[in-house]
XYZ file of C-alpha atoms in Angstrom:
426
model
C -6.205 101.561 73.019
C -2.767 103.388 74.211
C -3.436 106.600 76.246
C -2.892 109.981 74.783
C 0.664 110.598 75.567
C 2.904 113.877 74.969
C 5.879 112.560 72.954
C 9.024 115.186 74.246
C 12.692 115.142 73.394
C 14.350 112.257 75.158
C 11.665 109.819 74.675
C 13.227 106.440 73.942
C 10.772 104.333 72.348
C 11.490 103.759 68.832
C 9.561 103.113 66.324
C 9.709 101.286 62.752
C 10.073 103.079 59.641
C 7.205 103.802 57.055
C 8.657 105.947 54.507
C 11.054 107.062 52.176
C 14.640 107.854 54.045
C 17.505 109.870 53.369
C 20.681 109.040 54.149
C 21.683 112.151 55.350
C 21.744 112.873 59.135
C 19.331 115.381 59.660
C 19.688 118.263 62.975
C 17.506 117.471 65.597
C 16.976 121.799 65.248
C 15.611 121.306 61.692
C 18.802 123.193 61.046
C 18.833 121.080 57.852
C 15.756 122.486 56.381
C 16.472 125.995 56.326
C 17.518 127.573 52.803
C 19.387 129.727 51.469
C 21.998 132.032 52.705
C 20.297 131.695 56.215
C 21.235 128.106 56.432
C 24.156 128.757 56.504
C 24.180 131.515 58.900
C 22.642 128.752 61.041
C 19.188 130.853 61.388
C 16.684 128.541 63.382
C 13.423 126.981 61.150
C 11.116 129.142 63.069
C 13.063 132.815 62.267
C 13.952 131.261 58.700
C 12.141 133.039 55.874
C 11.655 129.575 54.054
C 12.262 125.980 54.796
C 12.308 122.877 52.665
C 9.078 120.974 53.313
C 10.477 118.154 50.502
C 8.981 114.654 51.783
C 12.011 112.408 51.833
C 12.650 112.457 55.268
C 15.881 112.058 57.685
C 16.520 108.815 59.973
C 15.549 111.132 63.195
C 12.387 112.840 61.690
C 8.705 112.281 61.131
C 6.086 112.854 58.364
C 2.743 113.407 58.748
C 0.254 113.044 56.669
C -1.865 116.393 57.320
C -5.689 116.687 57.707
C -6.418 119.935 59.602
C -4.579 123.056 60.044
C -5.497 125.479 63.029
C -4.551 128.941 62.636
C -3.631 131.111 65.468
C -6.384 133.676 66.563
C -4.153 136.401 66.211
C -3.134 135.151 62.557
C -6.447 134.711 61.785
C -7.454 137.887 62.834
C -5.204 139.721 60.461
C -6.052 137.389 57.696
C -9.405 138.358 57.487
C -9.081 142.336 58.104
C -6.677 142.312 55.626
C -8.912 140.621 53.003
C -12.710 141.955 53.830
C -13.692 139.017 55.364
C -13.875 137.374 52.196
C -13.373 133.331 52.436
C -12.040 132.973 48.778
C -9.205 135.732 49.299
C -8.450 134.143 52.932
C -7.758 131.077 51.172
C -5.844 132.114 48.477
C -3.761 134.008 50.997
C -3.105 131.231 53.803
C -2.060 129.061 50.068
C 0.595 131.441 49.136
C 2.077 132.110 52.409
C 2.326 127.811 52.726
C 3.791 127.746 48.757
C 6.400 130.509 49.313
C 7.522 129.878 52.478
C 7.085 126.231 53.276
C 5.460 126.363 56.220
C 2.758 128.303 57.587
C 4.070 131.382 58.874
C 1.956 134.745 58.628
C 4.936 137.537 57.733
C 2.527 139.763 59.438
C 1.721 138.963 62.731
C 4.776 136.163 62.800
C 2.358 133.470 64.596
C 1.111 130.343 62.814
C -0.967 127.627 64.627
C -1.027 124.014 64.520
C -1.856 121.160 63.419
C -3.359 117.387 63.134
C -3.079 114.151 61.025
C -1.500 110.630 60.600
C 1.724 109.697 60.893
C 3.184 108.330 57.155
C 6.330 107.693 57.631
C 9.281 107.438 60.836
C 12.986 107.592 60.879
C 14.729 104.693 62.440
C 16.336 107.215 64.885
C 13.517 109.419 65.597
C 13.516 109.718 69.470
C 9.713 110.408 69.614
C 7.918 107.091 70.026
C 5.461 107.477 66.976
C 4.168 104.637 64.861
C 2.908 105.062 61.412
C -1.171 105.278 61.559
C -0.683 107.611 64.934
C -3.177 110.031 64.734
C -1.295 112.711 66.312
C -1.285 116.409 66.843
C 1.662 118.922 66.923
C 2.558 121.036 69.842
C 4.876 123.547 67.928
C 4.254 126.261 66.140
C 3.614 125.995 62.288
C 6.143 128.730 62.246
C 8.995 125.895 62.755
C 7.408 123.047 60.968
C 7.935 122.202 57.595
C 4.575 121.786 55.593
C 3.331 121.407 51.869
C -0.531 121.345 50.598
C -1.375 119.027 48.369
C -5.151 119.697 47.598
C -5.118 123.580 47.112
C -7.371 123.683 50.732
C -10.034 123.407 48.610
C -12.081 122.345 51.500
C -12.113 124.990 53.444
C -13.846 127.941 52.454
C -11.731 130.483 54.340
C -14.159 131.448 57.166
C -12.774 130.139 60.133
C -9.781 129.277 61.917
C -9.845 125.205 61.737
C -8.657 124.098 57.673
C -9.611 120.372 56.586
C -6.766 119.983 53.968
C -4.554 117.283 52.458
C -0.707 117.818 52.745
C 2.427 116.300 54.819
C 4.242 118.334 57.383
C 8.083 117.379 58.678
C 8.767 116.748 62.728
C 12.168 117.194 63.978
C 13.648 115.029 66.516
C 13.222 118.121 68.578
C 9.773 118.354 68.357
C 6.726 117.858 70.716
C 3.321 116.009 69.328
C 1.072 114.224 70.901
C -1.244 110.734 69.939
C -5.049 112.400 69.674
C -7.156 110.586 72.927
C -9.963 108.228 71.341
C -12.360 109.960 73.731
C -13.022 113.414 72.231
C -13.597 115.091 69.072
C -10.923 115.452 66.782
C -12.096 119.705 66.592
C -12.157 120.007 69.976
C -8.949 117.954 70.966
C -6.862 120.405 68.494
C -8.740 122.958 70.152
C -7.341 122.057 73.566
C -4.004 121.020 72.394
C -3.041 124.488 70.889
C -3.580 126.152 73.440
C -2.508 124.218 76.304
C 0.444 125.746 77.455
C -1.484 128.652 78.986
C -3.286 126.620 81.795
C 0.085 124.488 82.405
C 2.041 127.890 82.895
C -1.104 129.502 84.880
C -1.311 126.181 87.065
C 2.608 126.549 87.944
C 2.364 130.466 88.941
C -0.441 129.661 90.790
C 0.665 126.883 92.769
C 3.625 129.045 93.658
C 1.600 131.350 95.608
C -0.631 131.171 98.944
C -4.366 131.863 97.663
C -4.025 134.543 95.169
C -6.982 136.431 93.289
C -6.148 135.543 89.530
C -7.403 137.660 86.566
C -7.493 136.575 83.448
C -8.128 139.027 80.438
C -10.189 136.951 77.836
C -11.379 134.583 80.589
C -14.675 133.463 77.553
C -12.396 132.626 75.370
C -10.267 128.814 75.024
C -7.316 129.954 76.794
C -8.693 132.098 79.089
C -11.316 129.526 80.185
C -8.660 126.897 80.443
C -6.717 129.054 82.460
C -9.473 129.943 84.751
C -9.933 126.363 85.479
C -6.393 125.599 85.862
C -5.782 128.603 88.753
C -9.002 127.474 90.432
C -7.137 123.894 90.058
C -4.065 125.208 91.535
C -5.260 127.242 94.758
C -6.793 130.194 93.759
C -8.822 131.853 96.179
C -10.955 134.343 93.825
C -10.960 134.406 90.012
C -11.767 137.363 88.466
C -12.955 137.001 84.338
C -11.941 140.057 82.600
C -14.494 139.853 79.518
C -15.497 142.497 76.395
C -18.803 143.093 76.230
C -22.282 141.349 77.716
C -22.105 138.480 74.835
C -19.302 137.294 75.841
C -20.245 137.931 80.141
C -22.905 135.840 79.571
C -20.989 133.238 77.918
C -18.854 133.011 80.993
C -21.515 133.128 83.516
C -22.641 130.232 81.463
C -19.820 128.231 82.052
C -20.440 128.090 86.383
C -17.821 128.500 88.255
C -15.332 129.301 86.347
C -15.112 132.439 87.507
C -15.822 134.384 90.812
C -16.497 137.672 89.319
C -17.182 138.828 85.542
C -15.694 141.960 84.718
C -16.526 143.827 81.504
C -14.120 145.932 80.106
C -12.414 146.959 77.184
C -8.898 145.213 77.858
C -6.933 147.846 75.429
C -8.121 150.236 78.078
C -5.343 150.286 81.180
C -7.280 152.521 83.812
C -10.589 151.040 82.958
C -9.360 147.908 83.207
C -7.358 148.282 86.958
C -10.328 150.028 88.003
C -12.906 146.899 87.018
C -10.905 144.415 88.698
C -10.132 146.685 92.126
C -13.944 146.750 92.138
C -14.010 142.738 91.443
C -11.812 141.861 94.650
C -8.517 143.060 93.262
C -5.869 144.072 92.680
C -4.674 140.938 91.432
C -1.682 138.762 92.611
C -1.691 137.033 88.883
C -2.922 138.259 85.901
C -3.251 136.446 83.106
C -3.775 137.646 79.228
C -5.586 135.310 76.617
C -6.519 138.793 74.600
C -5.757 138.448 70.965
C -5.830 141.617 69.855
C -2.601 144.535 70.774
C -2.373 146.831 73.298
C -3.606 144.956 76.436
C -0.360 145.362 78.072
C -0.790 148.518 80.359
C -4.396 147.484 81.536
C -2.446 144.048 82.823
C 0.409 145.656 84.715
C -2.032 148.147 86.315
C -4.161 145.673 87.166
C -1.930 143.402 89.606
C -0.522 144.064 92.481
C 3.144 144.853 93.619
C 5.397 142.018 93.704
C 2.474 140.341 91.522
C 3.446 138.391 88.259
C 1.822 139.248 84.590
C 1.267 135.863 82.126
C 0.853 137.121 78.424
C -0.166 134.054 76.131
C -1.380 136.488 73.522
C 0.514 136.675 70.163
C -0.603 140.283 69.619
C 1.994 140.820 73.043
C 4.594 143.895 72.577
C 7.514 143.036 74.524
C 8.447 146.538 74.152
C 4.875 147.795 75.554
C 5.178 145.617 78.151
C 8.541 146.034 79.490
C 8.393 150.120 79.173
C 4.780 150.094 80.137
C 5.427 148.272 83.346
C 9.137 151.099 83.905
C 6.848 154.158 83.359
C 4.430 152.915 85.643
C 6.913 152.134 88.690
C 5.411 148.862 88.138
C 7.317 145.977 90.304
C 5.595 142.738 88.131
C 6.974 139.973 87.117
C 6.214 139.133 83.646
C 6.456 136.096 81.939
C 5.876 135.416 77.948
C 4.324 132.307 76.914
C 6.147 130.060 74.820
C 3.375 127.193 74.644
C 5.473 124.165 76.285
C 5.300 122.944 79.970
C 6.151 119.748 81.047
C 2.568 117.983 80.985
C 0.694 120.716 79.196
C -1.369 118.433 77.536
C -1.999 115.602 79.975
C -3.537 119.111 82.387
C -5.321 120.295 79.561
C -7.257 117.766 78.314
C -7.754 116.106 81.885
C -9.626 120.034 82.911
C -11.799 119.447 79.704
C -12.688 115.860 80.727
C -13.440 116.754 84.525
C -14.812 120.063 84.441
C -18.084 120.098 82.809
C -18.004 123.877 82.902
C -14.904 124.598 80.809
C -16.278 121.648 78.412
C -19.294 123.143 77.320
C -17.594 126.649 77.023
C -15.306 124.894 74.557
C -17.903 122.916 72.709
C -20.097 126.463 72.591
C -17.542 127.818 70.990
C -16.715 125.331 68.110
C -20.324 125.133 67.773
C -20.497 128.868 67.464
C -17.541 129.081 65.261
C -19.004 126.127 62.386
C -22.072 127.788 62.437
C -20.659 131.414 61.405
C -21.139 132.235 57.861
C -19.434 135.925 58.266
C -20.586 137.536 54.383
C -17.432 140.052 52.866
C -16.545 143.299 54.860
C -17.217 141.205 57.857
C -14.335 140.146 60.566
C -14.526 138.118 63.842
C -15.815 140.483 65.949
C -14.366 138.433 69.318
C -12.576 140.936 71.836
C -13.069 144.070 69.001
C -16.114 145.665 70.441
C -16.132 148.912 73.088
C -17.288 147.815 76.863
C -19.111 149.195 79.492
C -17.828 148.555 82.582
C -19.401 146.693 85.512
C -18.991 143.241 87.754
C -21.566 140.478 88.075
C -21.057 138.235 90.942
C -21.332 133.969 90.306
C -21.258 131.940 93.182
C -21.570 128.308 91.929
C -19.951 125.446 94.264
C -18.209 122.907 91.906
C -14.315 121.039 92.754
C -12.540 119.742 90.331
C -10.086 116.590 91.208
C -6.768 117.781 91.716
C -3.997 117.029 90.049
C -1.222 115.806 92.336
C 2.007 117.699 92.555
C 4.266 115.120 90.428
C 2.061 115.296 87.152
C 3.792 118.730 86.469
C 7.405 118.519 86.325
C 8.393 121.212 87.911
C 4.696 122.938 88.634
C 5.474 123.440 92.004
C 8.237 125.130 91.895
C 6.575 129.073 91.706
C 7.266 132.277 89.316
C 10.792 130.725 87.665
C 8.844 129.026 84.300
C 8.878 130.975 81.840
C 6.954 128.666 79.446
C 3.114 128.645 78.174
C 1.070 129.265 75.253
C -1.604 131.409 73.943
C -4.765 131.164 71.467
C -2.732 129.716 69.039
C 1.161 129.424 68.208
């Protein structure tokens, strides 16, 4: 059994053909794939309106048999508002979006997701050290990767994020995927995987600094409770869950020590929200946002401390909110934007869900919660939507995690100057 590794650009094992090959050199960008007039205006696959998700693949490339998709939150999100709530209509729009454009790539909110299957075929000069019959998952965005469904996702039945389906996606030499661990659940391995740039980036930040008090805006949810975990991993010396309503407190109280204080508030609500965590122990020194929904962006900046540093993983993130917010406030942050990649992202990720029971059974809660949910027309997700009260409850649970040792993050000790991560989904 090989051990889940993340397979990165300048990987040199290679590995043996199992598929159809064109003899055409293919970019390493995807540059290749893009059509159109934007190919040749050299537009990138993941800004390109459409891309060619043909089969035939290039000697440096990889193609993957597909068996679940997993659809950003924020994508998601808009998906279903947009349709009622109505599986059918979900469906048929995620179907058309895949058909016209060739990958998935929401025109609305711009995110995508990821996604998990087998490996079918390899390029003789693919540089990523997959073997055909790897069971793999991507660590890009479907917004960059090539994709075609072949079985109409008649499977899924449009109601939640995760879609069992039959197709074959395209990996570029400049990709990142990773072999799937033997040792968890397929669901709740993709789970971890797509969003495990945000406790790799958190981790980093938080290592930087001497004890800081860490919030983290949608600390319930799989981001935010990765995260958690990570800054308690990395030195934190009070964690403060910023949380909607009592549903999802209780959730997080739930999960032990993940965090020091639970905060409810509604996180689209800036005063409120610096107010809530002053009260919790704060202000903070890092604040971290895993809320999928817009305008979360003053309550974040007002919320930590001068000379403090702002993560946004969220999708629903206005740079422009953000950056003027944080100006009109006299704000000095540091913000950094989550782009889902950090040296080792994965190996952290799924070694917090293996050794911290807590952030585990949040997970698995979760998933459990999410199969179960039936939501009829007229009906949308209702996670991080409703109104809060606000108030703190205090958890004091003793738990210590094993820590990870300084060399398995490239670069994680080296404070504010990433400016990678990764949100609930891509």
């Amino acid at each position: 059994m090989r051990e889940l590794h993340p397979v990165r650009p300048g990987a040199t094992t290679q590995a043996d053909p199992g598929g159809p090959v064109t003899g055409a050199s293919g970019s390493p960008l995807g540059l290749h794939r893009v059509t159109g007039p934007e190919r040749d205006a050299g537009v990138l696959p993941q800004a390109a309106w459409r891309l060619d998700a043909s089969p035939e693949i290039a000697p440096d490339e990889v193609r993957i048999r597909v068996q679940r998709l997993n659809l950003d939150a924020a994508s998601y999100r808009q998906l279903s508002r947009e349709h009622g709530g109505d599986g059918d209509a979900i469906r048929a729009a995620v179907r058309e979006i895949i058909a016209s454009r060739g990958k998935m790539h929401n025109p609305v909110t711009g995110s995508g997701g990821m996604l998990t299957g087998v490996v079918e075929a390899v390029g003789p000069r693919s540089p990523l050290g997959l073997r055909p019959g790897d069971r793999v998952a991507t660590l890009v965005s479907l917004t960059l990767t090539p994709l075609a469904i072949h079985d109409g996702l008649a499977r899924w039945d449009g109601l939640s994020e995760q879609v069992p389906c039959d197709g074959h996606a395209i990996v570029f030499a400049r990709s990142i995927a990773a072999v799937l661990p033997d040792d968890l659940p397929v669901p709740l391995s993709l789970a971890v995987l797509d969003v495990c740039g945000a406790p790799a980036l958190t981790w980093r930040v938080v290592r930087g600094r001497s004890a800081p008090v860490v919030a983290v805006l949608g600390a319930s949810g799989k981001s935010g409770s990765l995260s958690a975990a990570a800054a308690r991993e990395a030195g934190a010396s009070r964690i403060i869950g910023v949380v909607p309503d009592e549903k999802e407190a209780a959730l997080l109280r739930g999960a032990g020590p993940l965090a020091d204080a639970v905060v409810i508030a509604d996180a689209r609500h800036p005063v409120a929200v610096a107010a809530a965590v002053a009260a919790a122990g704060g202000p903070a020194d890092v604040t971290v946002v895993c809320v999928d929904v817009p305008g979360c962006e003053g309550g974040a900046i007002l919320a930590t401390a001068a000379g403090g540093t702002v993560i946004f993983f969220s999708m629903a993130t206005s740079f422009s909110a953000a950056a003027l917010g944080a100006e009109g406030l006299a704000a000095d942050v540091t913000m950094l934007i989550g782009n889902g990649y950090v040296p080792g992202h994965a190996e952290l990720a799924l070694g917090l869900i293996r050794t911290n029971p807590f952030v585990r059974s949040l997970f698995e809660k979760r998933l459990e919660a999410e199969s179960a949910e039936t939501p009829g027309p007229g009906t949308t997700p209702r996670f991080h939507e409703t109104p809060a009260t606000n108030g703190v409850v205090e958890t004091k649970v003793p738990y210590t995690t094993p820590r990870f040792r300084d060399h398995e993050m490239d670069g994680a000790g080296g404070g504010e100057g990433g400016t990678a991560g990764g949100g609930d989904g891509r």
